[in-house]
């Protein structure tokens, strides 16, 4: 079974843990508990294949940026989350993405831009168009989600798996070569 | 981190990386074993003590155990000082180049004088002139020490089209700044059509010349220093002017034509580095009076968003926010006014937050200020609480793990013994928690005042929610302080060196549990929490109800306003002994008058507190010698010639002098700075001193034979500002240069303020306009006040601009 290392990044309080827990355990975490780092594993079927997703839920707090470097080095796909109710959380993502690209030293990294809390339409500050425009600029996918009402939560992770498959197809297992003769 | 390193003998490498200023090792990373893409993640922050040409990163490979240890450099990157600005403040992948033995790098300068002479031919019938080139080599400075010594000489080569002519100076033994003062005369044959000359330097006994064929069409002069190549200078003769004497200092260069060409097609890997280089030109205090006064007075008199600190942070942008916050906290702290900076901003930010869950979850200017205050004010508090347990964890070096996914597969087979290989760290968690919970009386009163303001504002804004004041405080004291310090103990100076992966993992786990427990201890718990995670199970196993209550108590205590009032008992803690700097140095036995032997020099662990300078055999061991701060009459450099040792300085005491050798020039400067700082107020400061040491019965500098002979040189005058507060001026200068780097953003913000006042439509503007450049979208309130403050800032910056241009 192929393993996928996914990393969820974004500012504090945008709902990274809520999205992750909703996806892995199917429940909505009402409480806002700041995360240091939590890792989850979930087996899913994507693109007709069994996959093991290892999802790393990270800290949004600035103090822990030192850890990000390591997450970025090890991760294969990245979920960049902002909250549609906070302009600052949207702005912060530009730096995050730049850091990922620099660590990976390439322009093509499986990545998805996610505008969370789309159930809070009344408090919306970042428009859908802004999100779409940014994702076009970045050449990556974009979704608005709600961990509370379970909108698009699974699609984030499936989309990312698809991207990783496209970028790095699974190395085919080497067939054992039959040697011509055996020395007994 | 580095990647794609070239494998060594064993297909892999044990690598560490050194940071060098020119040839001097300034700091080293830890060793990453068995990897061709080592991940170091280390940060070095230092003041640069002298001018330099290259910032270099050398990669060393270590093989074998303690006895058979082999350590060699296999790759490097050299960044020219003039190129640093290109990479400043950004991460960059630098390609590595191989290091061929030594001699890849070159250091130092040579002083050369050239003169042409034209003499009338007296004898020959043709009457042709004789042309002569006179080369004088007065001296060299700062040559490189190779293989432990440097016996330089200079070889001057005049290269003609047909032949080379080389002349050498005498060898100067063991001298990196040799005075040669020799003159050479070369007869020039006019037919040779001399155009250029070059110099080429090596050290030792044999002369190595640059390949003459390479330069067959050029005529060059060469200066060579001995056996080992130390550097060369090539001076094209055609550039010299007629009969005038040409005199100049030349920087030595690597041998030409040798390193080029080969190796360019091979990949030796690359290294990712982020260099941040700042150079500040600090003027005397009075230049900053206006800036300082405006910063201080704007707090409290203007709407919060129009105060100077808040505007400066807005125009400098998110990336520079931590820097702005750090400078401002230090400035206001020095002025004894920290709460006047933080309180209004805290109140404003909480009032702007709509969702009680979101108080201080995002990083903002206010949160940066509070974080920085905790770091500056609470560092001793932090270390007194956490150090004992951290020390224990590091000594025991147990492998802790609670995440089943991360446990090594071996124990999984025996389910009843699933934690056999590792230990779950319950004891450590208990120690850390009880230390924190019982520490409320030690929490610095300044922090208590800040926390109490935070709690007050939160309960004002969210009167019905008991969680809001609680979590707004814990988001700082736990999340951004204790948990952060446990995760990055080096950044908080809790440990000095890099941790091994197991210990680091234990620290991470303790940090997670501490934060998790704090999350659980909300006054009004909600039902749905993340469940089933390993950490959850762990916490429920170890944490009892009374823990939760004590955490709540602790938070209450440190944020209660009454605590702040009786700060008398605690403010005395400022007078506690604080370690200002510590580390190993070599020192000479004190009071010795003769016997210049190596034996007299011993490595000791030095520690400087605000009371005394001590040294002992190792860290925390009983001090062998204690020098009270008031006995330090001065700190001065010591001439290298005294003991033929670099990086030496002297601590002048009433009756004797302590000679110390720091490990490198960065450390030397840093020790001297901090020592000077603690003793500036001493009344008995020395007026003069001996730049040399007292060796074998006399001073190497002036020859005085009595040890107590009055010094032969006046002490280095401390800059007037150092005596007061050089740090504050430096911070103010930093603030100035941060603002002056964002002047165009000030203008943009002014335009926006203008637009708001005229059209009165903040909502309209926001929704119609989406600026693709995110950095230029501002949060504008009270535009009229903001506009006025911005004008005042610009005016103040322009005045400082003027001082800078004049200088």
CSV table of C-alpha atoms in Angstrom, one decimal, chain B residues 89-442:
chain,number,residue,atom,x,y,z
B,89,UNK,CA,16.9,37.8,4.3
B,90,UNK,CA,15.9,35.0,1.9
B,91,UNK,CA,16.6,31.4,1.7
B,92,UNK,CA,18.7,30.3,-1.1
B,93,UNK,CA,20.3,27.1,-2.5
B,94,UNK,CA,24.0,27.6,-3.0
B,95,UNK,CA,25.9,25.1,-5.1
B,96,UNK,CA,28.8,23.6,-3.3
B,97,UNK,CA,32.3,23.4,-4.7
B,98,UNK,CA,35.0,21.0,-3.8
B,99,UNK,CA,37.9,22.0,-1.6
B,100,UNK,CA,41.3,20.8,-2.9
B,101,UNK,CA,43.4,20.3,0.2
B,102,UNK,CA,44.2,23.7,1.5
B,103,UNK,CA,44.9,26.8,-0.5
B,104,UNK,CA,41.4,27.0,-1.8
B,105,UNK,CA,41.1,30.2,0.1
B,106,UNK,CA,43.3,33.2,0.4
B,107,UNK,CA,43.5,35.8,3.0
B,108,UNK,CA,45.4,39.0,3.6
B,109,UNK,CA,46.9,41.8,1.7
B,110,UNK,CA,50.2,42.9,0.3
B,111,UNK,CA,51.7,46.3,0.0
B,112,UNK,CA,53.5,46.9,-3.2
B,113,UNK,CA,55.3,49.9,-4.7
B,114,UNK,CA,56.3,50.0,-8.3
B,115,UNK,CA,58.3,52.5,-10.2
B,116,UNK,CA,59.7,52.8,-13.7
B,117,UNK,CA,63.1,54.3,-14.3
B,118,UNK,CA,64.5,55.4,-17.6
B,119,UNK,CA,68.3,55.7,-17.9
B,120,UNK,CA,70.3,57.0,-20.8
B,121,UNK,CA,72.4,54.3,-22.3
B,122,UNK,CA,75.9,55.7,-22.1
B,123,UNK,CA,78.0,53.1,-23.8
B,124,UNK,CA,76.1,51.6,-26.8
B,125,UNK,CA,76.1,53.3,-30.1
B,126,UNK,CA,72.4,52.9,-30.6
B,127,UNK,CA,71.7,55.2,-27.7
B,128,UNK,CA,68.8,53.0,-26.6
B,129,UNK,CA,67.3,53.7,-23.2
B,130,UNK,CA,67.5,51.3,-20.3
B,131,UNK,CA,64.1,50.7,-18.7
B,132,UNK,CA,64.0,49.5,-15.2
B,133,UNK,CA,61.2,48.4,-13.0
B,134,UNK,CA,61.8,48.9,-9.3
B,135,UNK,CA,59.5,46.8,-7.1
B,136,UNK,CA,59.5,47.4,-3.4
B,137,UNK,CA,57.6,45.1,-1.0
B,138,UNK,CA,57.2,46.8,2.3
B,139,UNK,CA,54.9,44.4,4.1
B,140,UNK,CA,52.0,42.0,4.1
B,141,UNK,CA,49.1,41.7,6.6
B,142,UNK,CA,46.7,39.1,7.7
B,143,UNK,CA,48.2,36.2,6.0
B,144,UNK,CA,46.7,32.7,6.4
B,145,UNK,CA,48.2,30.3,8.9
B,146,UNK,CA,48.5,26.9,7.1
B,147,UNK,CA,49.4,23.7,8.9
B,148,UNK,CA,49.9,25.5,12.2
B,149,UNK,CA,52.5,28.0,11.0
B,150,UNK,CA,53.1,30.7,8.5
B,151,UNK,CA,56.7,31.4,7.3
B,152,UNK,CA,56.0,33.7,4.5
B,153,UNK,CA,58.2,35.2,1.8
B,154,UNK,CA,57.4,37.0,-1.4
B,155,UNK,CA,58.5,36.1,-4.8
B,156,UNK,CA,58.3,38.8,-7.4
B,157,UNK,CA,58.1,37.5,-10.9
B,158,UNK,CA,58.3,39.6,-14.0
B,159,UNK,CA,57.0,37.7,-16.8
B,160,UNK,CA,58.2,38.5,-20.3
B,161,UNK,CA,57.2,37.1,-23.6
B,162,UNK,CA,60.3,34.9,-23.6
B,163,UNK,CA,61.4,34.4,-20.1
B,164,UNK,CA,60.4,34.9,-16.5
B,165,UNK,CA,62.5,36.5,-14.0
B,166,UNK,CA,61.8,35.8,-10.3
B,167,UNK,CA,63.3,37.4,-7.2
B,168,UNK,CA,62.5,36.5,-3.6
B,169,UNK,CA,62.5,38.2,-0.3
B,170,UNK,CA,63.9,36.6,2.9
B,171,UNK,CA,61.7,34.2,4.8
B,172,UNK,CA,60.0,35.7,7.9
B,173,UNK,CA,59.4,33.0,10.4
B,174,UNK,CA,56.0,32.6,12.1
B,175,UNK,CA,54.6,35.9,11.2
B,176,UNK,CA,51.3,36.7,9.6
B,177,UNK,CA,52.1,40.4,9.3
B,178,UNK,CA,55.6,40.3,8.0
B,179,UNK,CA,57.6,43.4,7.2
B,180,UNK,CA,59.9,42.7,4.3
B,181,UNK,CA,60.9,46.1,3.1
B,182,UNK,CA,63.0,44.8,0.2
B,183,UNK,CA,63.5,46.2,-3.1
B,184,UNK,CA,64.0,44.5,-6.5
B,185,UNK,CA,65.2,45.9,-9.7
B,186,UNK,CA,64.3,44.3,-13.0
B,187,UNK,CA,66.0,45.4,-16.2
B,188,UNK,CA,63.4,45.7,-18.9
B,189,UNK,CA,64.3,44.9,-22.4
B,190,UNK,CA,62.4,47.1,-24.7
B,191,UNK,CA,62.0,44.4,-27.3
B,192,UNK,CA,60.0,42.4,-24.8
B,193,UNK,CA,57.3,44.9,-25.1
B,194,UNK,CA,56.4,44.7,-21.5
B,195,UNK,CA,52.8,45.3,-20.8
B,196,UNK,CA,51.9,43.7,-17.6
B,197,UNK,CA,53.3,42.4,-14.4
B,198,UNK,CA,52.0,40.1,-11.7
B,199,UNK,CA,52.6,39.1,-8.1
B,200,UNK,CA,52.2,35.7,-6.7
B,201,UNK,CA,52.6,34.7,-3.0
B,202,UNK,CA,53.4,31.4,-1.4
B,203,UNK,CA,54.8,30.3,1.9
B,204,UNK,CA,57.6,27.9,2.9
B,205,UNK,CA,60.6,26.9,0.9
B,206,UNK,CA,59.8,26.4,-2.7
B,207,UNK,CA,58.5,28.8,-5.1
B,208,UNK,CA,55.6,27.8,-7.2
B,209,UNK,CA,54.9,29.9,-10.2
B,210,UNK,CA,51.8,30.3,-12.1
B,211,UNK,CA,52.0,28.5,-15.4
B,212,UNK,CA,53.8,30.9,-17.6
B,213,UNK,CA,52.4,29.5,-20.8
B,214,UNK,CA,49.1,30.6,-19.6
B,215,UNK,CA,50.3,34.1,-19.8
B,216,UNK,CA,52.6,33.9,-22.7
B,217,UNK,CA,51.3,37.0,-24.3
B,218,UNK,CA,51.3,39.0,-21.1
B,219,UNK,CA,54.1,40.2,-19.0
B,220,UNK,CA,53.4,40.0,-15.3
B,221,UNK,CA,55.1,40.3,-12.0
B,222,UNK,CA,54.7,37.7,-9.3
B,223,UNK,CA,55.1,37.7,-5.5
B,224,UNK,CA,55.3,34.3,-4.0
B,225,UNK,CA,55.4,33.2,-0.4
B,226,UNK,CA,57.1,30.0,0.0
B,227,UNK,CA,56.2,26.4,-0.2
B,228,UNK,CA,52.5,26.7,0.3
B,229,UNK,CA,50.6,29.0,-1.8
B,230,UNK,CA,49.2,31.9,0.2
B,231,UNK,CA,47.9,34.0,-2.5
B,232,UNK,CA,48.9,36.1,-5.5
B,233,UNK,CA,48.4,39.5,-7.0
B,234,UNK,CA,48.8,40.2,-10.7
B,235,UNK,CA,49.4,43.8,-11.6
B,236,UNK,CA,49.2,44.7,-15.3
B,237,UNK,CA,52.2,46.9,-16.0
B,238,UNK,CA,50.5,48.8,-18.8
B,239,UNK,CA,48.2,50.4,-16.4
B,240,UNK,CA,51.1,52.1,-14.6
B,241,UNK,CA,51.9,55.6,-15.3
B,242,UNK,CA,55.3,56.8,-16.6
B,243,UNK,CA,57.8,57.7,-13.9
B,244,UNK,CA,55.5,58.1,-10.9
B,245,UNK,CA,55.8,55.7,-8.0
B,246,UNK,CA,52.8,53.5,-7.8
B,247,UNK,CA,52.0,52.4,-4.3
B,248,UNK,CA,49.1,50.3,-3.1
B,249,UNK,CA,47.6,47.6,-0.9
B,250,UNK,CA,46.3,44.7,-2.9
B,251,UNK,CA,44.0,42.0,-1.6
B,252,UNK,CA,45.6,38.6,-2.3
B,253,UNK,CA,43.7,36.4,-4.7
B,254,UNK,CA,43.5,32.6,-5.2
B,255,UNK,CA,45.8,31.3,-7.9
B,256,UNK,CA,44.5,32.3,-11.2
B,257,UNK,CA,43.4,29.9,-13.8
B,258,UNK,CA,43.5,26.9,-11.6
B,259,UNK,CA,40.1,26.6,-10.1
B,260,UNK,CA,38.4,27.7,-13.2
B,261,UNK,CA,37.3,25.3,-15.8
B,262,UNK,CA,37.4,22.0,-14.0
B,263,UNK,CA,34.5,21.0,-11.8
B,264,UNK,CA,32.0,23.2,-13.3
B,265,UNK,CA,30.1,20.4,-14.9
B,266,UNK,CA,30.1,18.2,-11.8
B,267,UNK,CA,27.4,18.5,-9.2
B,268,UNK,CA,28.8,18.6,-5.7
B,269,UNK,CA,25.5,19.2,-4.1
B,270,UNK,CA,24.0,22.3,-2.6
B,271,UNK,CA,23.2,23.9,0.7
B,272,UNK,CA,20.2,25.9,1.7
B,273,UNK,CA,21.1,28.9,3.8
B,274,UNK,CA,19.3,32.0,4.9
B,275,UNK,CA,21.6,34.9,5.6
B,276,UNK,CA,20.4,38.0,7.3
B,277,UNK,CA,23.0,40.7,7.3
B,278,UNK,CA,22.3,44.1,8.9
B,279,UNK,CA,24.6,47.0,9.2
B,280,UNK,CA,23.6,49.9,11.3
B,281,UNK,CA,25.3,53.2,11.7
B,282,UNK,CA,24.5,54.3,15.2
B,283,UNK,CA,24.8,58.0,16.0
B,284,UNK,CA,25.0,59.6,19.4
B,285,UNK,CA,21.9,59.5,21.5
B,286,UNK,CA,20.7,63.1,20.8
B,287,UNK,CA,20.1,62.2,17.1
B,288,UNK,CA,17.3,59.9,18.2
B,289,UNK,CA,15.7,62.1,20.9
B,290,UNK,CA,12.9,63.1,18.6
B,291,UNK,CA,12.1,59.6,17.5
B,292,UNK,CA,12.2,58.3,21.0
B,293,UNK,CA,10.0,61.0,22.4
B,294,UNK,CA,7.5,60.6,19.6
B,295,UNK,CA,7.3,56.9,20.1
B,296,UNK,CA,6.7,57.3,23.8
B,297,UNK,CA,4.3,60.2,23.7
B,298,UNK,CA,2.1,58.8,20.9
B,299,UNK,CA,1.0,56.0,23.2
B,300,UNK,CA,-2.1,57.0,25.1
B,301,UNK,CA,-2.6,60.3,23.4
B,302,UNK,CA,-3.7,59.1,20.0
B,303,UNK,CA,-6.2,56.4,18.8
B,304,UNK,CA,-4.4,53.1,19.0
B,305,UNK,CA,-4.1,52.5,15.3
B,306,UNK,CA,-2.6,56.0,14.8
B,307,UNK,CA,0.1,55.5,17.4
B,308,UNK,CA,3.7,55.4,16.1
B,309,UNK,CA,4.4,51.8,17.2
B,310,UNK,CA,1.3,50.5,15.6
B,311,UNK,CA,1.8,52.5,12.4
B,312,UNK,CA,5.5,51.5,12.1
B,313,UNK,CA,4.5,47.8,12.3
B,314,UNK,CA,1.8,48.4,9.7
B,315,UNK,CA,4.1,50.0,7.2
B,316,UNK,CA,6.9,47.6,7.8
B,317,UNK,CA,4.7,44.6,6.9
B,318,UNK,CA,4.2,41.2,8.4
B,319,UNK,CA,7.7,39.9,7.6
B,320,UNK,CA,9.5,42.5,9.6
B,321,UNK,CA,6.9,42.5,12.5
B,322,UNK,CA,9.0,40.4,14.9
B,323,UNK,CA,12.0,42.7,14.4
B,324,UNK,CA,9.9,45.8,15.0
B,325,UNK,CA,8.3,44.3,18.1
B,326,UNK,CA,11.7,43.2,19.5
B,327,UNK,CA,13.2,46.7,19.2
B,328,UNK,CA,10.1,48.4,20.6
B,329,UNK,CA,9.9,46.1,23.6
B,330,UNK,CA,13.5,46.8,24.4
B,331,UNK,CA,13.2,50.5,24.0
B,332,UNK,CA,10.0,50.8,26.1
B,333,UNK,CA,11.5,48.4,28.7
B,334,UNK,CA,14.5,50.6,29.1
B,335,UNK,CA,12.3,53.6,29.6
B,336,UNK,CA,10.4,51.7,32.2
B,337,UNK,CA,7.2,52.1,30.2
B,338,UNK,CA,6.5,48.7,28.8
B,339,UNK,CA,2.9,48.6,29.9
B,340,UNK,CA,2.1,51.9,28.3
B,341,UNK,CA,3.1,50.3,25.0
B,342,UNK,CA,1.3,47.0,25.5
B,343,UNK,CA,-1.9,47.8,27.4
B,344,UNK,CA,-3.6,50.0,24.8
B,345,UNK,CA,-2.8,47.6,22.0
B,346,UNK,CA,-4.1,44.6,23.9
B,347,UNK,CA,-7.3,46.5,24.7
B,348,UNK,CA,-7.7,47.4,21.0
B,349,UNK,CA,-7.0,44.0,19.6
B,350,UNK,CA,-9.4,42.3,22.0
B,351,UNK,CA,-12.1,44.8,21.2
B,352,UNK,CA,-11.6,44.2,17.5
B,353,UNK,CA,-12.0,40.4,17.9
B,354,UNK,CA,-15.5,39.2,17.3
B,355,UNK,CA,-15.2,35.5,18.1
B,356,UNK,CA,-14.1,34.8,21.7
B,357,UNK,CA,-12.4,31.7,20.5
B,358,UNK,CA,-10.1,33.7,18.3
B,359,UNK,CA,-8.5,36.0,20.9
B,360,UNK,CA,-4.8,36.0,20.2
B,361,UNK,CA,-5.0,32.9,18.0
B,362,UNK,CA,-3.6,34.7,15.0
B,363,UNK,CA,-0.3,36.3,15.1
B,364,UNK,CA,-0.5,40.0,15.3
B,365,UNK,CA,1.6,43.0,16.2
B,366,UNK,CA,0.2,42.9,19.7
B,367,UNK,CA,0.9,39.2,20.1
B,368,UNK,CA,4.5,39.7,18.9
B,369,UNK,CA,5.0,42.4,21.5
B,370,UNK,CA,3.7,40.2,24.3
B,371,UNK,CA,5.8,37.3,23.1
B,372,UNK,CA,8.9,39.4,23.0
B,373,UNK,CA,8.2,40.8,26.4
B,374,UNK,CA,7.9,37.3,27.8
B,375,UNK,CA,11.2,36.4,26.2
B,376,UNK,CA,13.0,39.4,27.5
B,377,UNK,CA,11.5,39.7,30.9
B,378,UNK,CA,10.8,36.1,31.7
B,379,UNK,CA,13.9,34.3,30.5
B,380,UNK,CA,15.3,33.7,34.0
B,381,UNK,CA,11.9,32.7,35.3
B,382,UNK,CA,11.6,30.2,32.4
B,383,UNK,CA,14.9,28.7,32.9
B,384,UNK,CA,14.6,28.4,36.7
B,385,UNK,CA,11.3,26.4,36.2
B,386,UNK,CA,12.2,24.2,33.2
B,387,UNK,CA,15.9,23.7,33.5
B,388,UNK,CA,15.9,21.0,36.3
B,389,UNK,CA,13.6,18.7,34.3
B,390,UNK,CA,15.3,19.4,31.0
B,391,UNK,CA,18.6,18.6,32.6
B,392,UNK,CA,17.2,15.3,33.9
B,393,UNK,CA,15.8,14.4,30.5
B,394,UNK,CA,19.1,15.1,28.8
B,395,UNK,CA,21.1,13.1,31.4
B,396,UNK,CA,18.8,10.1,31.3
B,397,UNK,CA,18.5,10.1,27.5
B,398,UNK,CA,15.5,7.8,27.6
B,399,UNK,CA,13.7,7.1,24.4
B,400,UNK,CA,10.2,8.3,25.0
B,401,UNK,CA,7.2,7.8,22.7
B,402,UNK,CA,3.5,7.7,23.1
B,403,UNK,CA,2.4,7.8,19.5
B,404,UNK,CA,1.8,4.1,18.5
B,405,UNK,CA,2.4,5.0,14.8
B,406,UNK,CA,5.9,6.2,15.7
B,407,UNK,CA,6.9,3.3,17.9
B,408,UNK,CA,9.5,1.1,16.4
B,409,UNK,CA,7.9,-2.0,14.9
B,410,UNK,CA,9.8,-4.4,17.1
B,411,UNK,CA,7.7,-4.0,20.3
B,412,UNK,CA,4.5,-4.2,18.3
B,413,UNK,CA,4.9,-8.0,18.0
B,414,UNK,CA,4.7,-8.4,21.8
B,415,UNK,CA,1.6,-6.5,22.6
B,416,UNK,CA,1.7,-6.8,26.3
B,417,UNK,CA,5.1,-5.1,26.3
B,418,UNK,CA,4.4,-2.5,23.7
B,419,UNK,CA,6.5,0.2,25.5
B,420,UNK,CA,9.4,-2.0,26.2
B,421,UNK,CA,12.0,-0.1,24.1
B,422,UNK,CA,10.7,3.2,25.2
B,423,UNK,CA,9.4,5.0,28.1
B,424,UNK,CA,6.3,7.2,28.0
B,425,UNK,CA,7.8,10.2,29.8
B,426,UNK,CA,5.0,10.4,32.5
B,427,UNK,CA,7.5,11.3,35.1
B,428,UNK,CA,8.9,14.2,33.2
B,429,UNK,CA,5.5,15.6,32.4
B,430,UNK,CA,4.7,15.4,36.1
B,431,UNK,CA,7.9,17.3,37.0
B,432,UNK,CA,7.4,20.0,34.5
B,433,UNK,CA,3.8,20.5,35.4
B,434,UNK,CA,4.3,20.8,39.1
B,435,UNK,CA,7.2,23.2,38.5
B,436,UNK,CA,5.0,25.4,36.4
B,437,UNK,CA,2.0,25.2,38.7
B,438,UNK,CA,3.9,26.2,41.8
B,439,UNK,CA,5.8,29.0,40.1
B,440,UNK,CA,3.2,31.7,40.2
B,441,UNK,CA,5.0,33.7,43.0
B,442,UNK,CA,8.2,33.8,40.9
